[in-house]
Short mmCIF file of C-alpha atoms in Angstrom, two decimals:
data_model
loop_
_atom_site.label_atom_id
_atom_site.label_comp_id
_atom_site.label_asym_id
_atom_site.label_seq_id
_atom_site.Cartn_x
_atom_site.Cartn_y
_atom_site.Cartn_z
CA MET A 1206 -0.39 -0.12 0.12
CA ALA A 1207 3.03 2.39 0.15
CA SER A 1208 3.61 2.88 -3.58
CA SER A 1209 0.46 4.53 -4.03
CA LYS A 1210 1.98 7.66 -3.53
CA PRO A 1211 3.89 8.17 -6.64
CA PHE A 1212 1.50 7.59 -9.02
CA PRO A 1213 -0.38 10.57 -9.07
CA LEU A 1214 3.61 12.28 -10.39
CA LEU A 1215 3.23 10.21 -13.37
CA PRO A 1216 0.46 11.66 -15.09
CA LEU A 1217 2.22 14.99 -14.40
CA SER A 1218 5.52 13.70 -14.97
CA LEU A 1219 3.86 13.02 -18.90
CA LEU A 1220 2.13 16.29 -19.63
CA LEU A 1221 5.46 17.78 -19.09
CA LEU A 1222 7.64 15.76 -20.62
CA SER A 1223 5.19 16.02 -23.73
CA LEU A 1224 5.39 19.91 -24.06
CA SER A 1225 9.40 19.76 -23.39
CA LEU A 1226 8.72 18.13 -26.85
CA LEU A 1227 6.49 20.27 -28.95
CA PRO A 1228 8.43 21.94 -31.40
CA SER A 1229 9.48 25.29 -30.29
CA LEU A 1230 8.31 27.14 -33.26
CA THR A 1231 4.25 25.98 -31.42
CA LEU A 1232 6.11 28.49 -28.93
CA SER A 1233 7.88 31.03 -31.07
CA SER A 1234 7.05 34.56 -28.37
CA ASN A 1235 7.16 37.10 -31.95
CA ILE A 1236 5.94 36.63 -35.28
CA HIS A 1237 9.39 37.52 -36.17
CA ASP A 1238 11.14 34.12 -34.77
CA LEU A 1239 8.30 32.49 -36.24
CA LEU A 1240 9.07 33.45 -39.91
CA GLN A 1241 12.63 32.42 -39.65
CA SER A 1242 11.46 28.85 -38.17
CA ARG A 1243 10.50 28.38 -40.97
CA GLY A 1244 12.79 29.65 -43.99
CA LEU A 1245 12.08 33.29 -44.43
CA PRO A 1246 13.13 36.56 -43.14
CA PRO A 1247 12.11 38.30 -40.37
CA GLY A 1248 12.40 41.58 -41.61
CA LEU A 1249 8.90 40.61 -44.24
CA LEU A 1250 6.66 41.78 -41.09
CA PRO A 1251 7.00 45.58 -39.73
CA LYS A 1252 7.91 46.25 -36.07
CA GLN A 1253 4.67 47.48 -34.89
CA ILE A 1254 2.53 43.43 -35.06
CA LYS A 1255 0.02 43.57 -32.04
CA SER A 1256 -0.31 40.19 -32.43
CA TYR A 1257 -1.06 36.85 -35.06
CA THR A 1258 -2.65 33.66 -34.44
CA LEU A 1259 -1.47 29.81 -36.54
CA SER A 1260 -3.60 27.71 -36.72
CA GLU A 1261 -3.11 23.88 -37.16
CA SER A 1262 -3.37 23.68 -40.75
CA GLY A 1263 -0.84 26.80 -41.28
CA LEU A 1264 -3.51 29.99 -41.40
CA LEU A 1265 -1.22 32.97 -40.41
CA GLU A 1266 -3.68 35.78 -38.99
CA VAL A 1267 -1.34 39.54 -38.13
CA TYR A 1268 -3.04 41.86 -36.69
CA LEU A 1269 -1.34 45.52 -36.81
CA ASP A 1270 -3.46 48.90 -34.84
CA GLU A 1271 -3.61 50.18 -38.28
CA PRO A 1272 -2.70 50.52 -42.09
CA CYS A 1273 0.80 50.98 -42.76
CA PHE A 1274 3.02 51.74 -45.13
CA ALA A 1275 6.87 50.80 -45.34
CA LYS A 1276 10.09 50.91 -47.18
CA ILE A 1277 12.44 48.33 -48.32
CA GLU A 1278 13.57 48.10 -51.70
CA ASN A 1279 9.79 49.08 -52.94
CA ARG A 1280 6.79 50.68 -50.59
CA LEU A 1281 4.69 47.91 -49.24
CA HIS A 1282 1.29 48.67 -47.72
CA PHE A 1283 0.15 46.53 -44.54
CA GLU A 1284 -3.56 46.04 -44.11
CA THR A 1285 -4.31 46.16 -40.50
CA VAL A 1286 -5.16 42.08 -40.88
CA ILE A 1287 -2.72 40.15 -43.17
CA ARG A 1288 -3.12 36.64 -43.91
CA ALA A 1289 -1.41 33.74 -45.21
CA ASN A 1290 -0.98 29.77 -45.28
CA LEU A 1291 2.43 29.37 -43.69
CA SER A 1292 4.86 27.00 -45.46
CA TYR A 1293 8.53 26.07 -44.67
CA GLY A 1294 9.87 29.12 -47.30
CA GLY A 1295 7.12 30.63 -47.67
CA LEU A 1296 3.64 32.85 -47.72
CA THR A 1297 1.21 31.49 -50.18
CA GLY A 1298 -2.39 33.12 -50.50
CA VAL A 1299 -1.29 36.61 -49.25
CA ALA A 1300 -4.28 38.96 -48.26
CA GLY A 1301 -3.60 42.39 -46.72
CA LEU A 1302 -0.36 43.13 -48.15
CA SER A 1303 0.44 45.20 -51.22
CA GLN A 1304 3.31 46.57 -53.51
CA GLU A 1305 4.60 49.73 -55.61
CA GLU A 1306 4.39 48.90 -58.66
CA LEU A 1307 5.31 52.02 -61.12
CA PHE A 1308 2.78 54.25 -59.00
CA LEU A 1309 0.72 51.22 -58.83
CA TRP A 1310 -0.82 49.56 -55.62
CA LEU A 1311 -0.81 45.92 -56.18
CA PRO A 1312 -2.02 42.83 -54.18
CA VAL A 1313 0.69 40.59 -52.82
CA LYS A 1314 -0.22 37.10 -54.18
CA ASP A 1315 3.17 34.94 -52.59
CA ILE A 1316 6.12 35.53 -51.04
CA ILE A 1317 8.62 32.38 -51.61
CA VAL A 1318 12.25 31.87 -50.92
CA ASP A 1319 12.76 28.65 -53.20
CA ASP A 1320 16.41 28.00 -52.47
CA PRO A 1321 17.74 29.46 -49.05
CA ASN A 1322 21.03 29.18 -51.14
CA SER A 1323 20.71 31.61 -54.08
CA GLY A 1324 19.96 34.83 -51.37
CA LEU A 1325 17.05 35.41 -53.36
CA ILE A 1326 13.00 36.15 -52.45
CA LEU A 1327 10.38 35.65 -55.28
CA PHE A 1328 7.02 38.28 -54.46
CA ASP A 1329 5.10 37.74 -56.74
CA ILE A 1330 2.13 39.96 -57.77
CA GLY A 1331 0.36 38.78 -60.04
CA LEU A 1332 1.47 40.54 -62.96
CA ALA A 1333 4.91 39.63 -62.21
CA ARG A 1334 7.23 37.94 -60.09
CA LYS A 1335 9.65 40.51 -58.63
CA GLN A 1336 12.98 38.78 -56.98
CA PHE A 1337 14.28 41.41 -54.02
CA SER A 1338 17.75 40.09 -52.45
CA VAL A 1339 16.99 38.66 -48.85
CA SER A 1340 19.41 40.71 -46.90
CA LEU A 1341 16.64 43.83 -47.96
CA PHE A 1342 14.43 42.11 -45.54
CA GLU A 1343 16.88 41.09 -42.57
CA ASP A 1344 15.54 43.10 -40.19
CA PRO A 1345 11.88 44.11 -39.70
CA PRO A 1346 10.77 47.56 -41.23
CA ASP A 1347 9.28 50.08 -39.05
CA CYS A 1348 6.17 51.15 -40.77
CA LYS A 1349 4.35 54.36 -41.11
CA PRO A 1350 0.58 55.44 -40.62
CA GLN A 1351 -0.75 56.32 -43.96
CA GLY A 1352 -0.72 60.81 -42.65
CA VAL A 1353 2.86 60.86 -42.52
CA PHE A 1354 3.59 58.55 -45.32
CA LEU A 1355 1.67 60.82 -47.32
CA LYS A 1356 3.81 64.01 -45.86
CA ASN A 1357 6.73 62.14 -46.27
CA MET A 1358 5.84 61.62 -49.82
CA ARG A 1359 4.52 65.60 -50.87
CA LYS A 1360 8.10 66.50 -49.32
CA THR A 1361 9.79 63.90 -51.78
CA MET A 1362 7.65 65.77 -54.76
CA ARG A 1363 8.24 69.25 -53.65
CA GLY A 1364 12.11 68.01 -53.78
CA PHE A 1365 12.11 66.95 -57.09
CA GLY A 1366 9.67 70.03 -58.73
CA ALA A 1367 12.67 72.25 -57.02
CA GLN A 1368 14.72 69.85 -59.38
CA ARG A 1369 13.61 70.58 -62.52
#
């Protein structure tokens, strides 16, 4: 009868052991670490992430306080919610992200790193596929609200007019 006490510890020990064996990606504390663990650069999403969810099916939903703009090589526009299917080396079926191309805003459909050794990342914008250096996305960019973005754009346009 003295051996009945250790048994309540056995289920607790099994639970703790199973939690320690879970992949670290499910326990990732920030979205940028999650992207890196999936073979993507952390700078694909801005610093100003409020929260995110990742379903078992791989649907990633990223939430920002407000829509904003960031400049990498081209300008990017992030909606308040960005959705995509996350797999190793890719974000497919992207919604809520647009890229400026020749004064047009085109929705980004997929972001793919086919070969990590190539140092290239592919943005599918529907009409075209653009390749960028992965190094451009090493650090999460600052994202500015629309008002700040438009104010900076007007300054640039005034400077352009003065050069004529």
